[in-house]
Short mmCIF file of C-alpha atoms in Angstrom, two decimals:
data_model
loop_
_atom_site.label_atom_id
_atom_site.label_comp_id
_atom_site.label_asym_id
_atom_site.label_seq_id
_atom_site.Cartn_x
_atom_site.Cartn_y
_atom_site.Cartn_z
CA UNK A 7 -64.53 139.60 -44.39
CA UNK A 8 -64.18 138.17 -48.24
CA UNK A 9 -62.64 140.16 -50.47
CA UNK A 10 -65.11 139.18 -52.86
CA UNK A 11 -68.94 138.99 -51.82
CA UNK A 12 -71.60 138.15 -54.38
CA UNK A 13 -74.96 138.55 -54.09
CA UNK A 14 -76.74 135.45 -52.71
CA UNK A 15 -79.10 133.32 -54.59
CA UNK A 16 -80.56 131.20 -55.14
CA UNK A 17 -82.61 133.29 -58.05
CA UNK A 18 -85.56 132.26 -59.91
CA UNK A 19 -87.45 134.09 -62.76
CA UNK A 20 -89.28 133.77 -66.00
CA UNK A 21 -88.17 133.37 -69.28
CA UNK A 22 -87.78 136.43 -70.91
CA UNK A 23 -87.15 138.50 -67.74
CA UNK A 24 -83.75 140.97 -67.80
CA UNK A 25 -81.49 139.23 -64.87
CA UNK A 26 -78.99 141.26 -62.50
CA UNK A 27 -76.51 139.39 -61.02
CA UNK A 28 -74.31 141.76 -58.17
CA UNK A 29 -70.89 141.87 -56.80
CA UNK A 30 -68.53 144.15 -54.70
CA UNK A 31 -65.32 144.04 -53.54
CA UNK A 32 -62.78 145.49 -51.07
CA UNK A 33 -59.27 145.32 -52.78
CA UNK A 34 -58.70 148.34 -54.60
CA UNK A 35 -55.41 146.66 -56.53
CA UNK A 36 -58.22 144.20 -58.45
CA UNK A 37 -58.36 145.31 -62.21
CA UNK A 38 -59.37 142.89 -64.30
CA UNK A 39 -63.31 141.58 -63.78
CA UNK A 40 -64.53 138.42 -64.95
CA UNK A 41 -67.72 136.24 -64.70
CA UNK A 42 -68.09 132.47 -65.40
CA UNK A 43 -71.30 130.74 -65.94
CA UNK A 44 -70.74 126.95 -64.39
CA UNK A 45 -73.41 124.22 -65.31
CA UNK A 46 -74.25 121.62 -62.83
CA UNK A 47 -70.82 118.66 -62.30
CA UNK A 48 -69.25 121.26 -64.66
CA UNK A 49 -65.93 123.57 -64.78
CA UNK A 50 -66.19 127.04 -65.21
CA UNK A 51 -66.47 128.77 -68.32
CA UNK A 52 -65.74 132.22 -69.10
CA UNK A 53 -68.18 134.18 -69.90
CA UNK A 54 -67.39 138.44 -70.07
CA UNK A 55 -63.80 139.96 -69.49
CA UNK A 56 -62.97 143.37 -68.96
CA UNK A 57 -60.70 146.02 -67.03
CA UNK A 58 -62.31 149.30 -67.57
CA UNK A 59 -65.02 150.93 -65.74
CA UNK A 60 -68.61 151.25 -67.93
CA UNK A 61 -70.08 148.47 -69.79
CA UNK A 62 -69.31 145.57 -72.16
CA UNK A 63 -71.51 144.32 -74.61
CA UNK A 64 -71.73 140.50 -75.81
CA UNK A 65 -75.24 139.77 -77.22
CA UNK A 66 -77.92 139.51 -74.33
CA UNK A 67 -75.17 140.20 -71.97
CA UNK A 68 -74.23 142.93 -70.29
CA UNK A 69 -71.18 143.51 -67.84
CA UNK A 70 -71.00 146.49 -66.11
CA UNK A 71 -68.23 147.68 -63.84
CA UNK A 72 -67.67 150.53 -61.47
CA UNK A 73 -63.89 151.13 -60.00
CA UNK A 74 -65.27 153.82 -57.90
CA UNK A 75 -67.95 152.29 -55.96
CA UNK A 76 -66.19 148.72 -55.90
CA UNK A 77 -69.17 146.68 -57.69
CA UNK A 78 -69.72 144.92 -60.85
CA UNK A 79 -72.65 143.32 -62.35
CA UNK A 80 -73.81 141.09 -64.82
CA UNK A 81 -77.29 141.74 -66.74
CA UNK A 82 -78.83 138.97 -68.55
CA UNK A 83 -81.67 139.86 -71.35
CA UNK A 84 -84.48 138.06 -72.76
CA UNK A 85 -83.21 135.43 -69.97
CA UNK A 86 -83.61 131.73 -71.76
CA UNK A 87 -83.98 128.23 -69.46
CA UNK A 88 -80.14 127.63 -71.04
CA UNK A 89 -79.45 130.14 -69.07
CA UNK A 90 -79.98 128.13 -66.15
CA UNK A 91 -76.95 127.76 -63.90
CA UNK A 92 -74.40 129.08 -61.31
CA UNK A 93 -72.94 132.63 -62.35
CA UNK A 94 -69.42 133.46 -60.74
CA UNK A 95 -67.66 136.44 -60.54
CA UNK A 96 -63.60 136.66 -60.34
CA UNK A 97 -61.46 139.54 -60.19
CA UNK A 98 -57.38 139.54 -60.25
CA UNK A 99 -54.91 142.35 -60.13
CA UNK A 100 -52.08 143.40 -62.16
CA UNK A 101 -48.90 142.05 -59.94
CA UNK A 102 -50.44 138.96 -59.51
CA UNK A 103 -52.09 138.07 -62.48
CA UNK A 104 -52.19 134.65 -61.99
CA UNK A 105 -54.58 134.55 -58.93
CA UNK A 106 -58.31 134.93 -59.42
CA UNK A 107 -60.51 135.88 -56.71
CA UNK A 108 -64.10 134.60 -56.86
CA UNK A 109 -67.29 135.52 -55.19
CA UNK A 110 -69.47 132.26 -54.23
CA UNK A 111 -71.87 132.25 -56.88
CA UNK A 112 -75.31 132.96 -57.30
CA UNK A 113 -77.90 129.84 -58.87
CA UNK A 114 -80.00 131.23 -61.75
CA UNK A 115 -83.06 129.15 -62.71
CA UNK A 116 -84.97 130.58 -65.76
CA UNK A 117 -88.39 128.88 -65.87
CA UNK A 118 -90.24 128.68 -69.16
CA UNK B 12 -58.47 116.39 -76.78
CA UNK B 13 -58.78 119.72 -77.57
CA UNK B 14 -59.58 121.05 -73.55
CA UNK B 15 -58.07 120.38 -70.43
CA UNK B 16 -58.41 117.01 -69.13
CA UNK B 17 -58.32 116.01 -64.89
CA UNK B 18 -58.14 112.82 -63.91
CA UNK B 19 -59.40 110.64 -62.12
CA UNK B 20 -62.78 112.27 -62.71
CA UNK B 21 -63.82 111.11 -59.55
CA UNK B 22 -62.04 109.32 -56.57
CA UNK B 23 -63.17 107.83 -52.97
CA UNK B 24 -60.19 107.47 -50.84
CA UNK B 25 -59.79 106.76 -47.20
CA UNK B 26 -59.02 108.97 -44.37
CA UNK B 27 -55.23 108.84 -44.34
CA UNK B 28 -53.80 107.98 -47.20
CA UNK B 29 -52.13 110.05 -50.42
CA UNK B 30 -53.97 110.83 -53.80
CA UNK B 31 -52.49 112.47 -56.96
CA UNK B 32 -54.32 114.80 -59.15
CA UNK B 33 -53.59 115.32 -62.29
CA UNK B 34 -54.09 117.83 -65.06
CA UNK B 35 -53.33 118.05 -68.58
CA UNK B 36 -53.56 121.74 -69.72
CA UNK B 37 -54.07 122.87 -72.99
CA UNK B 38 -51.32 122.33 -75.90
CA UNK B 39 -49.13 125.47 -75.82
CA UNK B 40 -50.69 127.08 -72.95
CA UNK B 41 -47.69 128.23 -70.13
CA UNK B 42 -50.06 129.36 -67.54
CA UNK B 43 -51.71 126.53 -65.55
CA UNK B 44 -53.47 127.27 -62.60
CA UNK B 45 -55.07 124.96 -59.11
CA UNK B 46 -58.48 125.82 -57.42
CA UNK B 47 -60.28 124.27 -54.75
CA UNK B 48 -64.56 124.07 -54.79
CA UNK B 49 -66.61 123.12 -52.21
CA UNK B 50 -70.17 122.33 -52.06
CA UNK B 51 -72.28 125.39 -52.84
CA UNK B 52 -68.87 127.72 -52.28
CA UNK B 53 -66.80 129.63 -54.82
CA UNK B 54 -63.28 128.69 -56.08
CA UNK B 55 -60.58 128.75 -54.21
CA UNK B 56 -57.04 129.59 -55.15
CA UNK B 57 -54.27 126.45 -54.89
CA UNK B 58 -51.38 127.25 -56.66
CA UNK B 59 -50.50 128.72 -60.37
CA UNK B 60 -47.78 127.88 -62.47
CA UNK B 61 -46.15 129.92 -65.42
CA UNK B 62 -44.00 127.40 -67.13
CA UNK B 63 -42.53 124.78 -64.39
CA UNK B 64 -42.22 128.03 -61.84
CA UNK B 65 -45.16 128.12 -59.43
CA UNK B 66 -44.94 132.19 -58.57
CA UNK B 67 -47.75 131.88 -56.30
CA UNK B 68 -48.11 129.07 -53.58
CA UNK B 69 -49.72 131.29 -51.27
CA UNK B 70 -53.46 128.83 -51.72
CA UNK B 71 -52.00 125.86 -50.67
CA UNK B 72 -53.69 125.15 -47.69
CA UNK B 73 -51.40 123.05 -45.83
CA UNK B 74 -47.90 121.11 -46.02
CA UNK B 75 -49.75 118.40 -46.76
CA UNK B 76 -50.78 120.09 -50.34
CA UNK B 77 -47.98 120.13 -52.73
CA UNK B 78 -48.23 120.54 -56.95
CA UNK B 79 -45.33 120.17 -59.53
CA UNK B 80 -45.58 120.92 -63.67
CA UNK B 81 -43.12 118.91 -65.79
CA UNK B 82 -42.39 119.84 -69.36
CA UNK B 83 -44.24 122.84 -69.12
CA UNK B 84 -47.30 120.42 -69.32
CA UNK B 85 -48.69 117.76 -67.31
CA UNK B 86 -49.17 118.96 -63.62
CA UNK B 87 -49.80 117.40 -60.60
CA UNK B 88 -51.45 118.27 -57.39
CA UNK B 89 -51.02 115.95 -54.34
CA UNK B 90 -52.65 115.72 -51.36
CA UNK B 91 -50.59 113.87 -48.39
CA UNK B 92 -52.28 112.51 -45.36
CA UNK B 93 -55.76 113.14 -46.75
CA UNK B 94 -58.41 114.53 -44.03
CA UNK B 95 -62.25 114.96 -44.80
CA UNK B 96 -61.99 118.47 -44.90
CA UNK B 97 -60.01 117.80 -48.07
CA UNK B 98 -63.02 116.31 -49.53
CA UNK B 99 -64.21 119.15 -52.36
CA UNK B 100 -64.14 119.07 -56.22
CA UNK B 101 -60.46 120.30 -57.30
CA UNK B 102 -60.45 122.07 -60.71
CA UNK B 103 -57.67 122.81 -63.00
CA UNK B 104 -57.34 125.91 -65.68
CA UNK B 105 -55.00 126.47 -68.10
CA UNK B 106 -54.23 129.70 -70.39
CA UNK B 107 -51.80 131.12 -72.57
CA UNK B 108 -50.42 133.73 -70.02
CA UNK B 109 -51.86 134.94 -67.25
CA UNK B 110 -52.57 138.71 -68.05
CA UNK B 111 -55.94 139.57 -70.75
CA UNK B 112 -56.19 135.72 -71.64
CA UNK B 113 -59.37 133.63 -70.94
CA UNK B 114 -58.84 130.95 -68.95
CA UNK B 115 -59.99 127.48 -69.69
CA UNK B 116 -61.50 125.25 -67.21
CA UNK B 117 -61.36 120.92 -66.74
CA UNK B 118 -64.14 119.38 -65.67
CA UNK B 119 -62.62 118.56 -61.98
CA UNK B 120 -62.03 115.88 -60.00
CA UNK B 121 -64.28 115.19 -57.50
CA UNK B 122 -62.35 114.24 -53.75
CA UNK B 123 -64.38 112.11 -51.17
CA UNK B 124 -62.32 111.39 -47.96
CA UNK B 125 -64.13 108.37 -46.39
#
């Protein structure tokens, strides 16, 4: 079993619609929660950061984490057609800081 | 340029023989760090360097992987002996350490094992 399992896609709505993206996770030493939007033949880039359980704020998006249950999500307002690509989620822990986990990514089309 | 830069961008190579990756991180930036993607997957961990020291080798998925960082710079991933299952898009991050820093992604280079 992943340590990391993301919710499958691909996902499709309209523009405008609030978007939940979903994953959970097994390894209890993971701390630090990330998610990366990637555009098609593109790297990675990072969108939201955060250790803490409860939520983090950065315009229309939200990241939301909870330690207890093992799952974090991403929520995506007034959801644009830029919006449009593949959203990844990473995780790390504290002893080994320099290794990201990531889920497999879920494909977001907005459609206008 | 002001991002990391991978080259080639993009290589073809046949069953068999070597390539060399390479990856120019960031100026300043002593955390530098390997990941494997294949088609419609996730990333997968390679290798991360802080400094010339990789910590972490645990990704590499065979002898025949094998990465070195010079200078604190330029680094280097090679692939001996390639196979097809080698064939995948190979990215390349840098940072400025590894702990509460974003990490900044190339733009890959693409592996096809003929």
């Amino acid at each position: 079993q992943k340590e990391v399992e993301q919710d499958p896609g691909p996902l499709s709505v309209p523009e405008g619609a609030i978007v939940s993206l979903n994953c959970t996770y097994s390894n209890s030493a993971f701390q630090y929660f990330m998610w990366y939007r990637q555009y098609s033949r593109k790297g990675p880039e990072l969108l939201m950061y955060t250790y803490s359980s409860g939520n983090k704020e950065d315009g229309r998006f939200t990241a939301q984490v909870d330690k207890s249950s093992k799952y974090i999500s991403l929520f995506i307002r007034d959801s644009q057609p830029s919006d449009s690509a593949t959203y990844l989620c990473a995780m790390k822990g504290w002893t080994n800081a320099g290794k990201s986990t990531f889920g497999d990514g879920t494909t977001l089309t907005v459609k206008p | 340029g002001a991002g990391v830069s991978q080259s080639p961008s993009n290589k073809v190579t046949e069953k068999g023989k070597d390539v060399e990756l390479r990856c120019d991180p960031i100026s300043g930036h002593t955390a530098l760090y390997w990941y494997r993607q294949s088609l419609g997957q996730g990333l997968e961990f390679l290798i991360y360097f802080q400094g010339n020291s990789a910590p972490d080798k645990s990704g590499l998925p065979s002898d025949r992987f094998s990465a070195e960082r010079t200078g604190g710079s330029v680094s280097t991933l090679t692939i001996q002996r390639t196979q097809q299952e080698d064939s995948a898009v190979y990215l390349c991050a840098s940072s400025p350490r590894t702990l509460n820093t974003e990490a900044f992604f190339g733009q890959g280079t693409r592996l096809t094992v003929v």
